[in-house]
XYZ file of C-alpha atoms in Angstrom:
496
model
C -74.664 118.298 -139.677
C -71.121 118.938 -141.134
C -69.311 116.174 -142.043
C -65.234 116.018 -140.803
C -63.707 116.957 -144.289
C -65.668 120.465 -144.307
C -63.411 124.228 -142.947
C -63.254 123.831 -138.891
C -61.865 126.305 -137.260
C -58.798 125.024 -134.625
C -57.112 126.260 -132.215
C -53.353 125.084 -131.265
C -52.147 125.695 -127.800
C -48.489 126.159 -127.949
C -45.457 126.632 -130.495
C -43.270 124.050 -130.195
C -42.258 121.368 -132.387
C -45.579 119.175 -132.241
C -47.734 122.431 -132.416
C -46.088 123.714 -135.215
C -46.452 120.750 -137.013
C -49.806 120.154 -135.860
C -51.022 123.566 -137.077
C -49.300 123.184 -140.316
C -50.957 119.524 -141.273
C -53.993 121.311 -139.979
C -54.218 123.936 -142.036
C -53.288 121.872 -145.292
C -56.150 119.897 -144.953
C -57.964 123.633 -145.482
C -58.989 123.842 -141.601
C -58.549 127.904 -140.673
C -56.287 127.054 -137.775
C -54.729 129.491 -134.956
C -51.576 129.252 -132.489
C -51.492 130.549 -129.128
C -48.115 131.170 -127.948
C -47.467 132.032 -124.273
C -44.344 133.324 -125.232
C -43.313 136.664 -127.769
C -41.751 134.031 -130.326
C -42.181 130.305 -131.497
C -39.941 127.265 -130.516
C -41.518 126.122 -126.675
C -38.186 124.689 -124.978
C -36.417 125.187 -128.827
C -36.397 128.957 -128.325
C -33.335 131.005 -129.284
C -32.208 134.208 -127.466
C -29.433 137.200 -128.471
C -27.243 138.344 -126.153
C -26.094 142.427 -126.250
C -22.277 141.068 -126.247
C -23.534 139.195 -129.339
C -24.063 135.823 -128.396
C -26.565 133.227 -130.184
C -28.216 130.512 -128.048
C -30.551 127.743 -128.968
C -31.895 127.352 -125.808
C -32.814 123.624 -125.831
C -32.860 121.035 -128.810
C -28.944 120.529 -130.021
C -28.550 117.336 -131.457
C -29.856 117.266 -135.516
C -30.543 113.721 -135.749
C -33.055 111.568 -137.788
C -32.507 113.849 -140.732
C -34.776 111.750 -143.131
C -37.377 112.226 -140.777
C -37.542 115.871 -140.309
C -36.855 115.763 -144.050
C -40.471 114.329 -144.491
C -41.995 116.545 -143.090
C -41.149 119.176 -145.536
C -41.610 116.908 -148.176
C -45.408 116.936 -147.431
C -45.300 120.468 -147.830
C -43.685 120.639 -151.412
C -40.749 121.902 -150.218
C -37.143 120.889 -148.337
C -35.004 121.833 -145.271
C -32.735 123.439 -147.743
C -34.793 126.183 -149.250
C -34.605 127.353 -145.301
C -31.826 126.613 -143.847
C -28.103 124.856 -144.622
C -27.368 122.021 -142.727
C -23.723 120.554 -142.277
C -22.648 117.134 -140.827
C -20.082 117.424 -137.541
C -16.747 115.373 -137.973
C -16.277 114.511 -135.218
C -20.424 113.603 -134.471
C -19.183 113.809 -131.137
C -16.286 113.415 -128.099
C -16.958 111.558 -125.097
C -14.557 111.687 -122.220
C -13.717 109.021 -120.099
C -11.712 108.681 -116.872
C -8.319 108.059 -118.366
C -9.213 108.622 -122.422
C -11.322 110.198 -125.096
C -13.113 108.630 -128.161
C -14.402 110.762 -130.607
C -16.827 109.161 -133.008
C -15.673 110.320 -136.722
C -18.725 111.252 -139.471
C -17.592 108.065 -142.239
C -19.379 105.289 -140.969
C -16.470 103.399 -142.383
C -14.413 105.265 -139.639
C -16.375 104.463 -136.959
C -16.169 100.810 -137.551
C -12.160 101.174 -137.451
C -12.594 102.736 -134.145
C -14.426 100.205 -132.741
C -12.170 97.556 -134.311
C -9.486 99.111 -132.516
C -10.914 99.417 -128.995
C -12.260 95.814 -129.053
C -11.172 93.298 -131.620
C -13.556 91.731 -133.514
C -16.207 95.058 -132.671
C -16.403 96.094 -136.581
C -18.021 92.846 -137.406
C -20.279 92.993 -134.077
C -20.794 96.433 -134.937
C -22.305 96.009 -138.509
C -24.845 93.154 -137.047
C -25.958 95.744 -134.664
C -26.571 98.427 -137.069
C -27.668 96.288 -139.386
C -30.548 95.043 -137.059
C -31.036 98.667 -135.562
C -31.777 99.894 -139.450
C -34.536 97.440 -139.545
C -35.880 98.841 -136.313
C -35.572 102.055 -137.158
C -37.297 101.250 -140.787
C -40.178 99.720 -139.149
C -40.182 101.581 -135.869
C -39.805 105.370 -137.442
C -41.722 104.838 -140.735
C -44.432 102.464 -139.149
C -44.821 102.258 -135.419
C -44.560 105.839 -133.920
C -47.029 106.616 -136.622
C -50.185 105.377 -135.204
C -52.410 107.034 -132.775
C -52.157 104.524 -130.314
C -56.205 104.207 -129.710
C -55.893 100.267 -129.092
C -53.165 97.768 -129.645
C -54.714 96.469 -132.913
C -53.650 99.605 -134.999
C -50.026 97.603 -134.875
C -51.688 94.489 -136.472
C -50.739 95.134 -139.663
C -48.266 92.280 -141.116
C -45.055 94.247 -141.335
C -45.190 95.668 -137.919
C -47.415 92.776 -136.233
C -44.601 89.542 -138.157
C -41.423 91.902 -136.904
C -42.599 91.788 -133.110
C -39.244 89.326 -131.963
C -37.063 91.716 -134.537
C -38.225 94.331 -132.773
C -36.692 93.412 -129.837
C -39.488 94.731 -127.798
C -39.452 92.976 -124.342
C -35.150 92.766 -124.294
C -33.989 95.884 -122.045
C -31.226 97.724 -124.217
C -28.570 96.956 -121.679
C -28.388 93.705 -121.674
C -28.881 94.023 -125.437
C -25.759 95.932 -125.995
C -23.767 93.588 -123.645
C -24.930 90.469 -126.432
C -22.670 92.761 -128.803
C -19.836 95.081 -127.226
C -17.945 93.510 -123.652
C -15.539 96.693 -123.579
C -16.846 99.557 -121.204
C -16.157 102.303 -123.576
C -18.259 100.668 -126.371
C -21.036 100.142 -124.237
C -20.857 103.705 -123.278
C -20.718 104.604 -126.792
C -24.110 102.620 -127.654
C -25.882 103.131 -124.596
C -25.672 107.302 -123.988
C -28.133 107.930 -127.085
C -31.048 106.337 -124.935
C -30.878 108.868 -122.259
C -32.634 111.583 -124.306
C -35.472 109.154 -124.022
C -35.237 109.366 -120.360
C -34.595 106.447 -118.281
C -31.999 104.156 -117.164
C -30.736 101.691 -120.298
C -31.862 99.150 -117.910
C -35.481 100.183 -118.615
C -35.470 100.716 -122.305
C -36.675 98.460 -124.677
C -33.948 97.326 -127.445
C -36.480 98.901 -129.855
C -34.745 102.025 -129.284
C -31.398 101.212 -131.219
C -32.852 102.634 -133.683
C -31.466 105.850 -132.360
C -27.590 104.449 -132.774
C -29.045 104.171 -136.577
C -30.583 107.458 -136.857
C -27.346 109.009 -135.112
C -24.344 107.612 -136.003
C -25.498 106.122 -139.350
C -27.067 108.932 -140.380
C -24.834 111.512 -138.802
C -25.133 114.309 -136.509
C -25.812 117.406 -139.100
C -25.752 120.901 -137.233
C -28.169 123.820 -138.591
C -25.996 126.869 -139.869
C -27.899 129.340 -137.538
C -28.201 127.365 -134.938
C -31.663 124.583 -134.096
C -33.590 127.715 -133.835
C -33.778 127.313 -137.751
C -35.726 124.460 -138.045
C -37.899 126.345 -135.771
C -38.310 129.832 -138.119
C -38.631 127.154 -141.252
C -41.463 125.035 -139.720
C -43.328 128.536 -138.703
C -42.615 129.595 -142.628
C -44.438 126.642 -143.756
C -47.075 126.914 -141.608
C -47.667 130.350 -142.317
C -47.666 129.159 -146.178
C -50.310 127.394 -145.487
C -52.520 130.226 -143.914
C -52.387 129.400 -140.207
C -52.216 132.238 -137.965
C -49.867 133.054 -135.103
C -50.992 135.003 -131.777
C -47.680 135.325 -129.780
C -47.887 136.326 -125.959
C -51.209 135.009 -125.613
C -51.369 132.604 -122.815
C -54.527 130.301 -122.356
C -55.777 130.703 -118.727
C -59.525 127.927 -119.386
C -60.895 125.691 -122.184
C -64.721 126.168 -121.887
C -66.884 122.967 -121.852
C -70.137 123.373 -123.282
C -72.440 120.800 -124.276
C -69.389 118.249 -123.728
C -67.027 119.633 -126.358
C -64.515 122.634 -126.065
C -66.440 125.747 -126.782
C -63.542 128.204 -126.607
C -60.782 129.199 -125.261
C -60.267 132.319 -122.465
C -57.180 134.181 -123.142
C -56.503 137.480 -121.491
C -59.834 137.676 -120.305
C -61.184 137.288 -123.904
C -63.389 134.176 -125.173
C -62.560 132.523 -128.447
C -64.961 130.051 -130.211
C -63.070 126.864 -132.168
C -64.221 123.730 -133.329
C -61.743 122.270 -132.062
C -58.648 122.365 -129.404
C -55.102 120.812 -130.072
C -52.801 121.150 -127.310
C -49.379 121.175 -128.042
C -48.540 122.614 -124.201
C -47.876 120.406 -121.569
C -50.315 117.610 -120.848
C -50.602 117.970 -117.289
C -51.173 121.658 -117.400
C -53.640 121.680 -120.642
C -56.283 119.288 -118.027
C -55.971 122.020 -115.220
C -57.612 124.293 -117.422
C -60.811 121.911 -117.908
C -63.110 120.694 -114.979
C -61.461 117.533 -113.260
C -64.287 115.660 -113.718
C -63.406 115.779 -117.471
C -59.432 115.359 -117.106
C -58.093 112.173 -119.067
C -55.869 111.408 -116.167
C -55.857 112.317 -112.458
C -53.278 113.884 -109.638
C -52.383 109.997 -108.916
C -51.606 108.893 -112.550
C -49.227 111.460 -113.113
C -47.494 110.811 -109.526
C -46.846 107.184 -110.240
C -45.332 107.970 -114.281
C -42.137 107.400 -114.720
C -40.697 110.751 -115.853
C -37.392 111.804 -118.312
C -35.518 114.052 -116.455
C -35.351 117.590 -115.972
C -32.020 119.387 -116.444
C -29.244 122.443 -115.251
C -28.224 124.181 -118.029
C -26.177 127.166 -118.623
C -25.356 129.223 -121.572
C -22.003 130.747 -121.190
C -20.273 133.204 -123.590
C -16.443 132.774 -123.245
C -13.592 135.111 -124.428
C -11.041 133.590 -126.861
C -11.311 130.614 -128.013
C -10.760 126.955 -126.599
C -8.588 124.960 -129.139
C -9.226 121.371 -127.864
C -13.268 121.710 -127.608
C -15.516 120.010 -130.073
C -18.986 120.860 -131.108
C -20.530 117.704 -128.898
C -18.815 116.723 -126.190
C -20.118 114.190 -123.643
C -18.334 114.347 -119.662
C -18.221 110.686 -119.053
C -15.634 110.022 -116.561
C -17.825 108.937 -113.547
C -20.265 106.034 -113.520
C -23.132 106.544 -115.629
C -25.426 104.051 -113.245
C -24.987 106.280 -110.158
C -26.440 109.897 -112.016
C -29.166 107.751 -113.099
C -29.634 106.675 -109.548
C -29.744 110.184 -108.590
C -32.304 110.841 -111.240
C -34.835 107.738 -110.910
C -34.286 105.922 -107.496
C -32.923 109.088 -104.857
C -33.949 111.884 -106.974
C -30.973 114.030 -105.344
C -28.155 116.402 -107.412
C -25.639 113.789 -108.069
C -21.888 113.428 -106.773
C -20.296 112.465 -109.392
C -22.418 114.123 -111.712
C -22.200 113.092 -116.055
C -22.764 116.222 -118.202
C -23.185 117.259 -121.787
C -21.191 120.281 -123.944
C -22.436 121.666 -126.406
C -20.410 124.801 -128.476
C -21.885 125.463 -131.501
C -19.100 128.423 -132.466
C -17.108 125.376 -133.545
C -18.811 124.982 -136.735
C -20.329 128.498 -136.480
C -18.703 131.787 -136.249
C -22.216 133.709 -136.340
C -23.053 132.265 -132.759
C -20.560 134.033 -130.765
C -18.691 137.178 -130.850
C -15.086 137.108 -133.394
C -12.712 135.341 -131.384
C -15.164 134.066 -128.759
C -16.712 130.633 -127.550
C -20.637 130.081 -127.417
C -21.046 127.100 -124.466
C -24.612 124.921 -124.036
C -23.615 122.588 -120.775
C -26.650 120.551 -119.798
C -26.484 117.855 -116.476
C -29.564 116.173 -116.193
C -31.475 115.911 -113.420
C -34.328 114.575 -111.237
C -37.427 116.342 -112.213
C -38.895 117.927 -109.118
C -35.956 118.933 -107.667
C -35.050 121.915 -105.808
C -32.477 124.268 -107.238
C -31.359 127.198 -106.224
C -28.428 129.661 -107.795
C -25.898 128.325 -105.218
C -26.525 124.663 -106.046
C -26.254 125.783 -109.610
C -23.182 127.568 -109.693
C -21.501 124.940 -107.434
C -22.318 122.513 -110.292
C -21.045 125.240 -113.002
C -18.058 125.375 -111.011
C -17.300 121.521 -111.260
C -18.593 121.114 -115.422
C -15.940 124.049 -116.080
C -13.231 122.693 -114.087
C -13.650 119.198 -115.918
C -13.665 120.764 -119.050
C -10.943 122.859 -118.394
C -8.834 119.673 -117.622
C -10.170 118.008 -120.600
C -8.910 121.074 -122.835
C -5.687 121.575 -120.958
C -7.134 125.023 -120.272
C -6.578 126.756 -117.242
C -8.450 130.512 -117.415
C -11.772 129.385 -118.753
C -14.021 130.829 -115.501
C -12.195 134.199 -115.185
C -13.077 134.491 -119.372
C -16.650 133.966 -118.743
C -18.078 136.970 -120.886
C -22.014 136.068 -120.643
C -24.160 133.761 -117.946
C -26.924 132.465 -117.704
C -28.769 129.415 -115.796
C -31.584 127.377 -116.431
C -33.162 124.929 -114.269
C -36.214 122.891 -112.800
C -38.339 126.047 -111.162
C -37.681 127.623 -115.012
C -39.516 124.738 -117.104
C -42.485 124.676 -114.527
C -42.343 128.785 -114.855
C -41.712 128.762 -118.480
C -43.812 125.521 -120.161
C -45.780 124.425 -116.942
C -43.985 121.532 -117.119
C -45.113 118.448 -114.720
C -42.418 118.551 -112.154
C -39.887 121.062 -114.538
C -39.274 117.619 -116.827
C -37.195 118.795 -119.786
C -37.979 115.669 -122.019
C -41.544 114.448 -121.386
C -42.244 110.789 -120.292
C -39.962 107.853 -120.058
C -40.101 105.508 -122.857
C -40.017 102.491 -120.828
C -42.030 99.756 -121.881
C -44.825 100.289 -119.411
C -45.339 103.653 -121.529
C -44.721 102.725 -124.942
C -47.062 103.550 -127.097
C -51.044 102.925 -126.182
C -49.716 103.339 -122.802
C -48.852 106.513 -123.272
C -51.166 109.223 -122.286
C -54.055 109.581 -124.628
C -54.240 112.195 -127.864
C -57.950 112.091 -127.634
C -59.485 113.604 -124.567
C -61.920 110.524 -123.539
C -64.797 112.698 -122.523
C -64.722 115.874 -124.598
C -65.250 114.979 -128.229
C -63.034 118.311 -130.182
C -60.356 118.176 -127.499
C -56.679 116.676 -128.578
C -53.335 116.801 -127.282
C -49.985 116.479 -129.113
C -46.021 116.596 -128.201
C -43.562 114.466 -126.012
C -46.146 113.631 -122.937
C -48.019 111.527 -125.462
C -47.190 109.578 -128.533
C -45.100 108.610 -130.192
C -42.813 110.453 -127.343
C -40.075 112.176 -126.016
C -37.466 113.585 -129.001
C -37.698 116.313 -131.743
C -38.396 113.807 -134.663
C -41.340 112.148 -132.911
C -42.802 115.243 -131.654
C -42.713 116.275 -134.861
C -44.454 112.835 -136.063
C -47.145 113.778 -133.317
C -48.241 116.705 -134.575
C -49.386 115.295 -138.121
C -50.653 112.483 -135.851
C -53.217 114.675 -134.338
C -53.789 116.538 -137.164
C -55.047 113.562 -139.170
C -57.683 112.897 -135.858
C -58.924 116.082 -135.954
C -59.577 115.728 -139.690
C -62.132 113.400 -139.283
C -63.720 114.955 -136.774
C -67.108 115.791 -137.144
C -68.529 119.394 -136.165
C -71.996 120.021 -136.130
């Protein structure tokens, strides 16, 4: 019998962030490791496509936060995000848009406490204690907690996770934890709109999760020159340094059980033999290729999780430019409470929808044609959802119109140069996604951590999954946290 530290050879399922990572950590460990990608290029929902007018879209992922921790990640390889690619922090971070104003959040932390101090006094003070508490989460949380498997709960008995449980803030919702800091509705806005990338109402996430205030505005909001799509093409560079080996357009129809453990894999009709699995595609989908009677989870689990939702989004190429437009702006001039009603308790398109703008040609003139606008604008949505191009471009119609009043701009829709949508039936076509969910699962507290769906399949020994359906969750940091997670498990794996 082989023991766990000898050559296996693995097979990832999937090129996204987790799978990339996954296959990298892998292969360092001297494992001969292989990537299947369903698609002709890497990336999953962080793909990037090229328009014939000459437009550059990064089709999902937009928001470079967490810098340190992607940083790490090249660290462990020797190496750092800038022998790939140049990365620049956004002054402005962001805009957000309110009924009657706008606050734009500047880059100098220093800055940003002046602007709260001038929306509510006494906020610079209240703001400092809240970063100052949301560094230690983030310290404790991002270096420490979304590191462990999440096996059993005593993994987080160790003294400087298991003595900062009440810092933690764990069992506080972030809501009312905000409130205990900021009373003026544009600060709460401010603090609260980071939590819906983890998918639920700020109602239902833990205070933990300030740590993403830290991570953002602390930090800063950096921007790939290139576009996201860079971190992508870097990750896949490293991997490839390390000899694993990348099979694009090859889309796994069956894992084959044999014996109890994943024999191989059928692609195309083809059988290939592996040690062992990793499956970086979506969770739901990777157990509908093995017998039910060996799925982790069945059709009723994943109808009563609580899911992040799924999103319209359309990537618009725009002639001239549009002066009053920053690189991130945020469309918050209805109530934020009644989208997320639409999304978790109706599950209905909104009325008064909130929505996101992205235009990357602000900070970079290779994205878009000379002269020209590249536009991301994402409105979230329930997942399972029907859409339809008419419900889509009534909801295009609206976002433009909004941002047209917002830049005093009266001719953006008749200088629409490029269009495209992309919506709920496209991430169930695209990434078999569980009900088209753009984000994964919910961090809520009922699915934090070892309540999160297993990365050990309980019944087949060699078969693991990885990426924002199971821990540490939802986000391009931890997915890229779960992939060395998994690779470390199959490491000690032993093959016979």
């Amino acid at each position: 019998m082989n023991t766990g530290n000898l050559r296996k050879r693995i097979a990832v399922i999937g090129a996204g962030f987790s799978g990339l990572s996954a296959a990298a950590y892998a292969a360092k460990s001297g494992n001969e490791v292989h990537v299947f990608e369903k698609h002709d290029r890497p990336g999953g929902r962080a793909r990037q496509f090229v328009t014939d007018e000459g437009y550059v879209f990064d089709m999902g992922p937009s928001w470079y936060w967490m810098p340190d921790i992607i940083e790490d990640f090249f660290a462990d390889f020797d190496c750092k995000t800038s022998d790939f690619f140049s990365l620049v922090s956004l002054d402005p971070q962001f805009e957000m848009v309110f009924s009657k104003e706008k606050v734009s959040v500047p880059e100098n932390n220093e800055e940003i406490r002046k602007l709260f101090e001038n929306i509510e006094p006494g906020a610079a003070r209240q703001y400092d204690k809240f970063m100052k508490s949301a560094q230690f989460k983030y310290e404790v949380g991002m270096k420490e907690f979304v590191k462990k498997p999440c096996y059993s709960w005593f993994e987080f008995a160790s003294l400087k996770i298991a003595g900062s449980t009440l810092k933690l803030d764990l069992l506080s919702n972030f809501r009312t934890y905000v409130s205990g800091y900021f009373t003026d509705p544009k600060l709460k806005s401010l603090m609260e709109f980071p939590v819906i990338f983890l998918g639920a109402s700020p109602k239902q996430i833990p205070a933990l999760y300030s740590l993403m205030n830290y991570g953002g505005y602390v930090l800063g909001t950096k921007y790939p020159m290139g576009g996201f799509y860079q971190l992508v093409l870097a990750m896949k560079k490293v991997a490839e340094k390390q000899g694993v080996h990348f099979h694009f357009n090859h889309d796994v129809q069956k894992i084959n059980i044999e014996k109890g453990k994943a024999a191989s894999l059928t692609i195309d009709g083809e059988n290939y033999e592996f040690d062992a699995i990793i499956a970086s595609s979506d969770y739901h989908h990777t157990e509908t290729l093995i017998p039910k009677s060996l799925r982790n989870y069945d059709k009723a689990y994943w109808e009563t999780r609580t899911f992040a939702p799924s999103c319209l989004i359309y990537y618009l190429g725009i002639k001239g430019k549009i002066p009053h437009l920053k690189h991130h702006t945020l469309f918050f001039e209805n109530e934020l409470d009644n989208h997320i009603d639409c999304i978790y308790k109706n599950k209905k398109w909104p009325s008064k929808p909130l929505f996101y703008v992205c235009c990357p040609s602000k900070t970079d003139p290779d994205v878009a044609p000379e002269g020209c606008e590249n536009l991301f604008l994402l409105l979230p949505l329930a997942p399972g959802i029907y859409d339809d191009e008419q419900v889509r471009e009534k909801y295009l119609t609206e976002m433009l119109e909004r941002i047209e009043k917002h830049t005093v701009e009266t001719d953006i829709i008749s200088r629409i140069d490029y269009k495209k949508s992309y919506c709920v039936s496209d991430f169930i076509s695209d990434y078999n996604a569980y009900q088209g969910n753009a984000y994964g699962l919910s961090n809520t507290l009922s699915q934090t951590a070892v309540l999160k769906p297993k990365i050990r399949n309980k019944k087949i020994t060699n078969l693991f999954y990885t990426g924002q359906l199971t821990v540490p969750g939802p986000g391009v940091p931890p997915s890229v946290i779960s992939g060395k997670i998994v690779a470390a498990e199959v490491s000690k794996l032993k093959i016979k």
